[in-house]
Coordinates of C-alpha atoms and ligand atoms in Angstrom, one line a residue:
X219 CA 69.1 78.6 -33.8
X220 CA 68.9 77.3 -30.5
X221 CA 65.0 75.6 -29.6
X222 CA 65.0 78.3 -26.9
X223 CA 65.2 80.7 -29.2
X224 CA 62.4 79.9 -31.3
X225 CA 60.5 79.4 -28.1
X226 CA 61.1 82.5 -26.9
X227 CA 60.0 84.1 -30.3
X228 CA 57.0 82.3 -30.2
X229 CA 56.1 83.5 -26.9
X230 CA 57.0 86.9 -28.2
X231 CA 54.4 86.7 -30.8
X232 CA 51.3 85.0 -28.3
X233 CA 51.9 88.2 -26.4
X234 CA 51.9 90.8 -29.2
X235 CA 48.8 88.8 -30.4
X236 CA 47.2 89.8 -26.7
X237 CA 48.6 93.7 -27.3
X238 CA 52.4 93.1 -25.9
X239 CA 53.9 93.4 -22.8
X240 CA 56.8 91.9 -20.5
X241 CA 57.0 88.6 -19.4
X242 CA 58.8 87.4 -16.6
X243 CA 60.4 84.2 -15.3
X244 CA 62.0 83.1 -12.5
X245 CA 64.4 79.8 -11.6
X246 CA 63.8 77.6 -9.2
X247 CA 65.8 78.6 -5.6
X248 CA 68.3 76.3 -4.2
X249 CA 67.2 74.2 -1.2
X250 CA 68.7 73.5 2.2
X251 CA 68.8 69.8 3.0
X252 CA 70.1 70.2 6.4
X253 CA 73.1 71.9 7.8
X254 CA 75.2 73.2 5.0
X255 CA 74.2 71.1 2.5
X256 CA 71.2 71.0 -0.2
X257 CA 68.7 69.2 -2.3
X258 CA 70.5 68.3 -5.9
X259 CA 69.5 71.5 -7.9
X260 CA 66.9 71.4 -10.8
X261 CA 65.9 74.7 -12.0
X262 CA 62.6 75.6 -12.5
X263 CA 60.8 73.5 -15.7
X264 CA 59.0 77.0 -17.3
X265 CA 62.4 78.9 -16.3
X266 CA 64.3 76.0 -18.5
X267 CA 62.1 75.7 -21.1
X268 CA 62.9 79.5 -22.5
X269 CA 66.6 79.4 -21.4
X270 CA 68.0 76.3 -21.2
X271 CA 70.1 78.6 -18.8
X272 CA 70.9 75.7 -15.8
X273 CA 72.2 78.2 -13.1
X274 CA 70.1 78.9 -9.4
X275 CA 69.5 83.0 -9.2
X276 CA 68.4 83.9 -12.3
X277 CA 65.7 85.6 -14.1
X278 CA 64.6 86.1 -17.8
X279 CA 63.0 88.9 -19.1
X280 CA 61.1 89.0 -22.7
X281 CA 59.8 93.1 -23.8
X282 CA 57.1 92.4 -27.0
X283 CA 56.2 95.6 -28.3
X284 CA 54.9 96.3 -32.2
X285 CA 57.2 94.2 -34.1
X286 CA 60.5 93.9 -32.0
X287 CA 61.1 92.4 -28.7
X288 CA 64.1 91.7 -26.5
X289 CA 65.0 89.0 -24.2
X290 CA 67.3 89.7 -21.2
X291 CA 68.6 87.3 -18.6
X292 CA 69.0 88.1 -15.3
X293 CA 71.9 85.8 -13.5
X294 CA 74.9 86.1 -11.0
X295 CA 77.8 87.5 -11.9
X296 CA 81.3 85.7 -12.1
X297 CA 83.2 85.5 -8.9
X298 CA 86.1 83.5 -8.3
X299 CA 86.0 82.9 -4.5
X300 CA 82.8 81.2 -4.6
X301 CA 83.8 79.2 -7.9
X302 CA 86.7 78.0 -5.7
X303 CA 83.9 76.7 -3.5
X304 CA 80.9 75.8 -5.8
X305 CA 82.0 75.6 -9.2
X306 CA 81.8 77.7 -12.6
X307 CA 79.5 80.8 -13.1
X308 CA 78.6 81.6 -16.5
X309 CA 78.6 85.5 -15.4
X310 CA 76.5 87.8 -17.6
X311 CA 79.0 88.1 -20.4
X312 CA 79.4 85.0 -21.2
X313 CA 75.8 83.7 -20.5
X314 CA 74.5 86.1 -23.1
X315 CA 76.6 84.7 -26.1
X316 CA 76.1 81.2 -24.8
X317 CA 72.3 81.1 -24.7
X318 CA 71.8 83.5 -27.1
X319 CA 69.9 86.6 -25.2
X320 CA 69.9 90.5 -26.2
X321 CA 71.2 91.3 -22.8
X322 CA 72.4 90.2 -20.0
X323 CA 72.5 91.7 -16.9
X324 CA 73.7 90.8 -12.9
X325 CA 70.9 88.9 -10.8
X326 CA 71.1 92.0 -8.2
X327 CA 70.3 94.4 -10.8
X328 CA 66.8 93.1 -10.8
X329 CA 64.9 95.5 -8.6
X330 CA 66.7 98.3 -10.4
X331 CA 65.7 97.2 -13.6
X332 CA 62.3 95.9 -13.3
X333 CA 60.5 98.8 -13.0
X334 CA 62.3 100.8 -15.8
X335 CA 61.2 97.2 -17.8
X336 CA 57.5 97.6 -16.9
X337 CA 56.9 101.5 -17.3
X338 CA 54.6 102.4 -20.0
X339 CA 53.5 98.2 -21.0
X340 CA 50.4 97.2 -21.5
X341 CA 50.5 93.8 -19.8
X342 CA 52.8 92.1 -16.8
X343 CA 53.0 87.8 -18.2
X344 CA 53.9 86.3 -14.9
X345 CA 53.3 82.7 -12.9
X346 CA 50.7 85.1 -10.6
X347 CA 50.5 83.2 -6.7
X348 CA 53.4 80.4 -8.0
X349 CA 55.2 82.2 -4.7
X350 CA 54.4 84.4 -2.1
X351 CA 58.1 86.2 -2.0
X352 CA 58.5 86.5 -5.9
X353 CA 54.8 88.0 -5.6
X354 CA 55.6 90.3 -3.0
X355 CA 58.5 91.3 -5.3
X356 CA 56.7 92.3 -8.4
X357 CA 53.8 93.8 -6.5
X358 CA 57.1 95.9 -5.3
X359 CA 58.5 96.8 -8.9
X360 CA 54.3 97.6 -10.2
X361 CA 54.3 100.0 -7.3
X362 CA 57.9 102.0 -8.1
X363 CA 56.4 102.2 -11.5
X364 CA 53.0 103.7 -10.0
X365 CA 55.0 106.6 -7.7
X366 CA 56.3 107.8 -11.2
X367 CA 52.3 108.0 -12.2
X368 CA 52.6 112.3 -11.8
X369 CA 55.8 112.1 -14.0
X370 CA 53.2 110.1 -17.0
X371 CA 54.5 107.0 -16.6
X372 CA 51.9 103.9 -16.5
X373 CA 51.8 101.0 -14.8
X374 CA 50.5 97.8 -16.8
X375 CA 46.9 97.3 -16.5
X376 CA 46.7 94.1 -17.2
X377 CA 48.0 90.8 -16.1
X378 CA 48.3 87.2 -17.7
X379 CA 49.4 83.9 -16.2
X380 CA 52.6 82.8 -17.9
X381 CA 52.0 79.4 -17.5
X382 CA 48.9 79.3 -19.7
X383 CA 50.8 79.8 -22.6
X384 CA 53.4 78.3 -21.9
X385 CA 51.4 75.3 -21.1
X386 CA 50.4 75.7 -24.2
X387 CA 53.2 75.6 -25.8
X388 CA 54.6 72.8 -23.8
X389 CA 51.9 70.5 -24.4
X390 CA 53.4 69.7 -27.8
X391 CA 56.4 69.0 -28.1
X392 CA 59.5 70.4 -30.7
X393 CA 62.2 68.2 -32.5
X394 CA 64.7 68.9 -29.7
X395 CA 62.2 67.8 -26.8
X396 CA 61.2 64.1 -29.2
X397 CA 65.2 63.8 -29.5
X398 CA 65.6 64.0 -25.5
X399 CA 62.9 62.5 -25.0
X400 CA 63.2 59.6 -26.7
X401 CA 66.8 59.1 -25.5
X402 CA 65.6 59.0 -22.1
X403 CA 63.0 57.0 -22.7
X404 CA 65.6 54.6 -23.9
X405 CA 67.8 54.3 -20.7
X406 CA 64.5 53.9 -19.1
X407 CA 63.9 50.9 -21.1
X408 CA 67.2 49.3 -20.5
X409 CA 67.1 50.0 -17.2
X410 CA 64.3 47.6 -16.6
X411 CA 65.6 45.1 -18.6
X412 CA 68.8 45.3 -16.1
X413 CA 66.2 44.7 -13.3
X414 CA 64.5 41.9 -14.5
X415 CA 68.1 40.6 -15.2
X416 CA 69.4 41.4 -11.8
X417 CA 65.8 40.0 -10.1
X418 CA 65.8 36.7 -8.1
X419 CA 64.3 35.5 -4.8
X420 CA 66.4 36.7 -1.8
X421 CA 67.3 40.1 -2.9
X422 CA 65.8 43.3 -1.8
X423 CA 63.6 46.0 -3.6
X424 CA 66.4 48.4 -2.5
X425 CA 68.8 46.2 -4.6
X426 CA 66.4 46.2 -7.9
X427 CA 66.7 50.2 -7.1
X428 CA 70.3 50.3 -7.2
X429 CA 70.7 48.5 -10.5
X430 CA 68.0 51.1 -11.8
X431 CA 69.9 54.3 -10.4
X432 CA 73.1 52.6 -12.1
X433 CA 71.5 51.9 -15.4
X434 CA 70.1 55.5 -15.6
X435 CA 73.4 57.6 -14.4
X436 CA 75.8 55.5 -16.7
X437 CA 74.0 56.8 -19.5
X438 CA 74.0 60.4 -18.7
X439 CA 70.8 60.8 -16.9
X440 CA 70.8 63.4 -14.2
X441 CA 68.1 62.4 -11.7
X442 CA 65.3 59.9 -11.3
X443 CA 62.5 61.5 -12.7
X444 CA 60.8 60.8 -9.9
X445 CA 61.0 58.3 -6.7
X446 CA 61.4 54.7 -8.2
X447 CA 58.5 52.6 -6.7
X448 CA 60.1 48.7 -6.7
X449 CA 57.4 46.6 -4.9
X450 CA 57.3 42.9 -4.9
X451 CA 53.7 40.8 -3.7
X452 CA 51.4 43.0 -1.8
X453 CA 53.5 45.8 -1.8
X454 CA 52.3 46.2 -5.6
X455 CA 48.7 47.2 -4.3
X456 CA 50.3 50.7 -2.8
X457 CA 49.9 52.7 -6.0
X458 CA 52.7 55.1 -4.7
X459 CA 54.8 52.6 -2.3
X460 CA 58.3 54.2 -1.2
X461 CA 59.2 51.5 1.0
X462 CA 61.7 49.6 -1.3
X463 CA 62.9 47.7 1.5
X464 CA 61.5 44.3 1.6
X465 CA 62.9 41.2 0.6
X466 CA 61.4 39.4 -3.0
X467 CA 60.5 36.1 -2.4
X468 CA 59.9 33.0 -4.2
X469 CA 56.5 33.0 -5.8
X470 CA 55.8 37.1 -5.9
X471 CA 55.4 39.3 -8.8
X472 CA 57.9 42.6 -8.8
X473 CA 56.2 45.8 -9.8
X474 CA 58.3 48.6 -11.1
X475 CA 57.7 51.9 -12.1
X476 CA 60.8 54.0 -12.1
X477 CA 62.1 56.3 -15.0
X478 CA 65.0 58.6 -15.4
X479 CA 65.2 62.6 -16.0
X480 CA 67.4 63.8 -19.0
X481 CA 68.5 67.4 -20.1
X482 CA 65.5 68.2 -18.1
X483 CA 62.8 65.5 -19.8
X484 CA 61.3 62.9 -17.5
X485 CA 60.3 59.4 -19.0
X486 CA 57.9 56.8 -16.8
X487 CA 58.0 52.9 -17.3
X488 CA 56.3 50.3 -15.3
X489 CA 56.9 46.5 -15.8
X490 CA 55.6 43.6 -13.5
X491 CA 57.4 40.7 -13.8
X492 CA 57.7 37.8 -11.4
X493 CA 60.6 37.0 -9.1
X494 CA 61.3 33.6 -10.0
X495 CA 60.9 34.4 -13.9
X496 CA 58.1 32.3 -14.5
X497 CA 54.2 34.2 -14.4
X498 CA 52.1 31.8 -12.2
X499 CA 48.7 30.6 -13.7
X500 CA 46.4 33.2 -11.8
X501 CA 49.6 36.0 -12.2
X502 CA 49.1 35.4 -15.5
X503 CA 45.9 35.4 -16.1
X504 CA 45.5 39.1 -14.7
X505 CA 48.5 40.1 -16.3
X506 CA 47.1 39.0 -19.9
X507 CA 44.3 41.3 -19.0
X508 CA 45.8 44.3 -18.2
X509 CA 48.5 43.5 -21.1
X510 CA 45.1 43.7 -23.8
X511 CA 43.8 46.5 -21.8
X512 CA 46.9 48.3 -22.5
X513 CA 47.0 47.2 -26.2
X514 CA 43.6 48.8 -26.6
X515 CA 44.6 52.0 -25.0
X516 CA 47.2 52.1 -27.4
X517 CA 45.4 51.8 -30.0
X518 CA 42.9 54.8 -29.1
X519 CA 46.3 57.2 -28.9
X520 CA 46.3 58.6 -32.0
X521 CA 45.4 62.3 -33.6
X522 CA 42.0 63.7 -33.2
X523 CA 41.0 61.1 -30.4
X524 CA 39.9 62.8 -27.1
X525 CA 42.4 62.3 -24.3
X526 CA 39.8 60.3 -22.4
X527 CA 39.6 57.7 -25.4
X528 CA 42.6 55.3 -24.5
X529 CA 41.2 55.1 -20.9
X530 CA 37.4 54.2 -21.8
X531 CA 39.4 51.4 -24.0
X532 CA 41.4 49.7 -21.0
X533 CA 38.6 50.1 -18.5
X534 CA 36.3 48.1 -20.7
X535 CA 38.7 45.2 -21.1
X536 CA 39.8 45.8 -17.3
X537 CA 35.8 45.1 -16.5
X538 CA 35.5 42.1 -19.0
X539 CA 38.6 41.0 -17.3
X540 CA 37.7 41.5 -13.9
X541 CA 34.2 39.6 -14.6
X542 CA 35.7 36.7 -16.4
X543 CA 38.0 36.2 -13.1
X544 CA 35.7 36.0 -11.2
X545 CA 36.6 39.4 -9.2
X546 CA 33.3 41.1 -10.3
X547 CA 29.7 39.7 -11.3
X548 CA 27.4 41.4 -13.4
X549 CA 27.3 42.6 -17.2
X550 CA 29.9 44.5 -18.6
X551 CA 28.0 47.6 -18.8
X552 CA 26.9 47.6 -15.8
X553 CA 30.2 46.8 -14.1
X554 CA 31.5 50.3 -15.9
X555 CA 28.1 52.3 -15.3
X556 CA 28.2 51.5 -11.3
X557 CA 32.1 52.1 -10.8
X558 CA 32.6 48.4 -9.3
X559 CA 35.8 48.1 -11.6
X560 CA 37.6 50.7 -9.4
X561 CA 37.9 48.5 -6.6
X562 CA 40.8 47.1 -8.6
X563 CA 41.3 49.8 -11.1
X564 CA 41.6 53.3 -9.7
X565 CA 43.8 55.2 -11.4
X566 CA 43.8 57.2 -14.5
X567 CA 45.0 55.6 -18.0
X568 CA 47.5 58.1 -18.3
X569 CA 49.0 61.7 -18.2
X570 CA 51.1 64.0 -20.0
X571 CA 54.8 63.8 -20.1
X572 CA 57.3 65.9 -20.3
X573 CA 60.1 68.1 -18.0
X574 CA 57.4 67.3 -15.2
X575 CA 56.6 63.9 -15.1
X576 CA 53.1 64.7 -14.7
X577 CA 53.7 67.6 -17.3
X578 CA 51.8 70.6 -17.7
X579 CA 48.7 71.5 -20.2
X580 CA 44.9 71.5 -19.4
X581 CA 43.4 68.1 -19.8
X582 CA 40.3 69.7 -21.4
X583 CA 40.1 72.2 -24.6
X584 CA 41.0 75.3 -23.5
X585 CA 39.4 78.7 -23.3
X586 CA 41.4 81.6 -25.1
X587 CA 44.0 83.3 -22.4
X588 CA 42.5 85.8 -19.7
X589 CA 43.4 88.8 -17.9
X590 CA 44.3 87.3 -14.5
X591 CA 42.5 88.5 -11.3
X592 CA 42.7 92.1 -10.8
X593 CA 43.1 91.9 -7.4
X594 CA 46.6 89.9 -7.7
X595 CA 48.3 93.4 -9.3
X596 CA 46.3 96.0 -7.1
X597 CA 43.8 99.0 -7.8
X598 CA 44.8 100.3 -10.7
X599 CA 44.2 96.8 -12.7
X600 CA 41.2 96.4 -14.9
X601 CA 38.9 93.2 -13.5
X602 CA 38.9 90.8 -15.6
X603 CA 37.7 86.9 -15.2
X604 CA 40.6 84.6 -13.8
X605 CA 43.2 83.0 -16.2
X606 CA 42.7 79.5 -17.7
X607 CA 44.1 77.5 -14.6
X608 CA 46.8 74.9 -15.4
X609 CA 45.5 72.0 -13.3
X610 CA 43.5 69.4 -15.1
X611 CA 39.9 70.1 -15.1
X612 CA 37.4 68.6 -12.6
X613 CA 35.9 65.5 -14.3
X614 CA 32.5 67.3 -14.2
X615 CA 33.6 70.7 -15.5
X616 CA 31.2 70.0 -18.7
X617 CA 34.8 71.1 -20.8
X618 CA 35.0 68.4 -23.9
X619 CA 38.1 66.4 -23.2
X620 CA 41.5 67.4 -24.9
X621 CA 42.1 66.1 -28.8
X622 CA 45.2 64.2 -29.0
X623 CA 47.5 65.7 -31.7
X624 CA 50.8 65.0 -33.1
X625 CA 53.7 66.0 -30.7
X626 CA 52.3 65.2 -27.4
X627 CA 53.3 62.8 -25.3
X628 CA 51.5 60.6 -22.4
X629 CA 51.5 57.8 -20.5
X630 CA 49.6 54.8 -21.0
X631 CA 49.2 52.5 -17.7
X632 CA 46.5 50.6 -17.0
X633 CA 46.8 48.3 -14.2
X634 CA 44.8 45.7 -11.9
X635 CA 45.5 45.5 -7.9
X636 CA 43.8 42.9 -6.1
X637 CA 43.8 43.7 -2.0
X638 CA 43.6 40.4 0.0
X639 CA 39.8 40.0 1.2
X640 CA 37.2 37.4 1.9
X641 CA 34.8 38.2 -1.1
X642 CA 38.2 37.6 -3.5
X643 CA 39.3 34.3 -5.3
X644 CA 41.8 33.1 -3.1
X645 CA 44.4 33.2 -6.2
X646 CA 44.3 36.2 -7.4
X647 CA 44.7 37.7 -3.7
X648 CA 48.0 40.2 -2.9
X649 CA 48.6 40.5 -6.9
X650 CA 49.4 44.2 -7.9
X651 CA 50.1 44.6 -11.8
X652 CA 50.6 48.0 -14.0
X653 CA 52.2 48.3 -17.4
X654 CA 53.2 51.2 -18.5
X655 CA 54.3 53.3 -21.7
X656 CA 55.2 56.4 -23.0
X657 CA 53.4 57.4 -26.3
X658 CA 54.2 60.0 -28.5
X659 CA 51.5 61.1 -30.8
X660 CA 52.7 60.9 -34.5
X661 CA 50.4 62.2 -37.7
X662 CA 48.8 58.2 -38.2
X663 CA 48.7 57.4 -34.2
X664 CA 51.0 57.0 -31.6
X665 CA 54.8 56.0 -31.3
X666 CA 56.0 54.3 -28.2
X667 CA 59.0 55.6 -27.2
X668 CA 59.6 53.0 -24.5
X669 CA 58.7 49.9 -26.8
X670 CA 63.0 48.6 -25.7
X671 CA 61.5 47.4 -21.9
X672 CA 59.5 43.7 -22.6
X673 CA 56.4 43.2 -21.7
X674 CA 55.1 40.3 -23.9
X675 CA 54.9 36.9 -21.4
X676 CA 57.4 35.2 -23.5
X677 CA 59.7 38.0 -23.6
X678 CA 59.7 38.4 -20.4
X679 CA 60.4 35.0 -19.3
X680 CA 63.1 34.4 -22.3
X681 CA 64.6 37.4 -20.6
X682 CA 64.8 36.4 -17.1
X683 CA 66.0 32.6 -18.0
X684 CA 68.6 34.1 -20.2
Ligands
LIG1023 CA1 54.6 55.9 -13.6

């Protein structure tokens, strides 16, 4: 069976759990880049994640009622002038025996079928105010079914945001998403080891970038996962520099952080290395600290820890670090209790990974699924309290932090970035440093997936002279 299958059975069941009803989900639309020409495609992650249908113009469909249910894509239909042009359509047919769905049906069938779908369910599952249009177009379909209200047909009282289960779900991940996952985690990993190889004074960032982009697309990746940063000396201290144009010189350390998507599944690495291959004294000295710090965090990445657990561990060897450098005064505590340590250290520890590379799923314990606003399906709703939303809680919210458990993944990156400024040791000025992992949470602790990328001194240096 394919993992799309079982996913879409498991949905099934979460909604017959909440009385049943039809789900919807839409891909991601194709974007103009300018004249004629558009961004490379990548469907939409929730769309993918119950398909694994890669085609723009389509729609899937899930009915959970009692015991059965039915899934139906919606998706355009074959056509040979435009494959001439654009390439091969699956076509209904031949998408339904491929993916595996009940039915399969033309895209422009949609707003025929919809609102035979909807009559008489209890519920509507949808990504309510994802996009005004698609809004607009169900708000459409729930009113057809309401003009048919004298004829004892009944709208669905009651709608759910998708995404909160399927957040859920997507939060821990199956043996098909470790298996990608891992693989791309791999590339990743010798992808940086092709930088560091490729890395000497003289060259630009934009050349580092280029043996990245190589690395990942030899192997089969897709995309970037996101936009590489490659930042040599003070460009390191821009947490999200874009740049990638200045030269490396003599003396500097090279920050990277750069990962490649596959099948749809991001991985994130970040290695700081220096451009000549040998760490400087003070480079060194920071980097040993935020190295520990990351050690530590690792080591609080296991089941049943709370997802702010391997962050409190790297900030208090960040702090320790920071005061034993000389970049803070004061006692440990109190370095953490006032904040000071976020001069250098502002950034989370980590986040969830995934087909987003800042993946989906609540950072705190969630509440049980709610109705979603009324007012979002019109009058005839019942009011209800808003859905769980799927944006990390506020750090205040009073919510106890997410327990890790096996099958998730994250990120673990602590780092240290010291602006130039007259209250700073002169050495330690300009030097920008992050490391960063990708953890999967096993049953005894945590795996990491991108262990191929050195990071050890040594390593790094043996590397680099080799
Ligand atoms: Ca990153």
């Amino acid at each position: 069976m394919l993992p799309f299958d079982t996913r879409r059975h498991r949905l099934a069941e979460t909604m017959r759990a909440h009385g049943g009803g039809v789900a919807i989900a839409f891909t991601a639309p194709e974007v103009a880049r300018n004249r004629d020409s558009e961004y490379p495609y990548r469907w939409d992650s929730y769309f993918y994640y119950l398909t694994g249908f890669p085609e723009p113009e389509a729609a899937v469909v899930l009915v959970a009622d009692g015991a059965s249910s039915e899934s139906i894509l919606f998706c355009r239909e074959k056509n040979e002038e435009r494959e001439i042009w654009d390439g091969f359509r699956f076509g209904p047919g031949a998408a339904r025996e491929r993916f595996g769905f009940d039915r399969s049906l033309p895209f422009s069938n949609l707003d025929d079928e919809l609102p035979k779908l909807l009559a008489d369910r209890p519920a509507l599952w949808y990504a309510l105010g994802s996009d005004e249009a698609l809004d607009a177009r169900v708000h459409r379909w729930l009113g057809a079914v309401r003009a048919q209200a004298r004829a004892g047909v009944a709208a669905p009282a009651q709608a759910f945001d998708l995404r909160a289960i399927l957040d859920e779900m997507r939060l821990v991940k199956d043996e098909h998403e470790i298996a990608t996952m891992r693989r791309a985690a791999q590339i990743s990993a010798a992808a940086h080891v092709r930088a560091m190889r490729a890395t000497r004074p003289g060259c630009h960032e934009y050349e580092i970038e280029a043996e990245l982009l190589h690395e990942f697309r030899r192997n089969g990746s897709q995309f970037p996962a996101y936009g590489s940063i490659v930042a040599s000396g003070r460009n390191a201290c821009v947490l999200h520099y874009r740049g990638n144009d200045a030269r490396l010189a003599d003396g500097e350390l090279l920050l990277i952080d750069a990962g490649c998507e596959l099948d749809g599944y991001a991985s994130d690495i970040t290695r700081t290395f220096p451009v000549s291959g040998r760490f400087s004294g003070p480079q060194r000295a920071l980097y040993e600290i935020v190295l520990e710090a990351q050690r530590a965090a690792i080591d609080a990445t296991r089941p049943g820890a709370r997802f702010v657990e391997p962050h409190d561990a790297a900030v208090r060897v960040l702090a320790q670090g920071m005061i034993d450098c000389g970049l803070l005064a004061g006692s440990l505590d109190g370095v953490i209790e006032s904040g000071a340590y976020k001069r250098f250290y502002m950034h989370r520890t980590g986040h969830w990974l995934g087909m987003d590379v800042h993946d989906c799923g609540d950072y705190r314990e969630p509440g049980a699924p709610a109705p979603a606003a009324a007012a979002s399906l019109g009058a005839d709703a019942t009011t209800a309290v808003p859905a769980a939303g799927t944006q990390a809680a506020p750090a205040d919210s009073g919510k106890p932090w997410r327990v890790l458990a096996p099958g998730m993944v994250l990120t673990v990156e602590p780092g240290i970035y010291v602006r130039a400024a007259d209250d700073v040791p002169a050495p330690y000025r300009d030097i920008g440093i992050r490391i960063e992992d990708d953890a999967l949470v096993t049953a005894s602790g945590c795996e990491i997936i991108t262990a191929d990328a050195p990071k050890r001194v040594d390593d790094i240096e043996a590397l680099m002279r080799g």
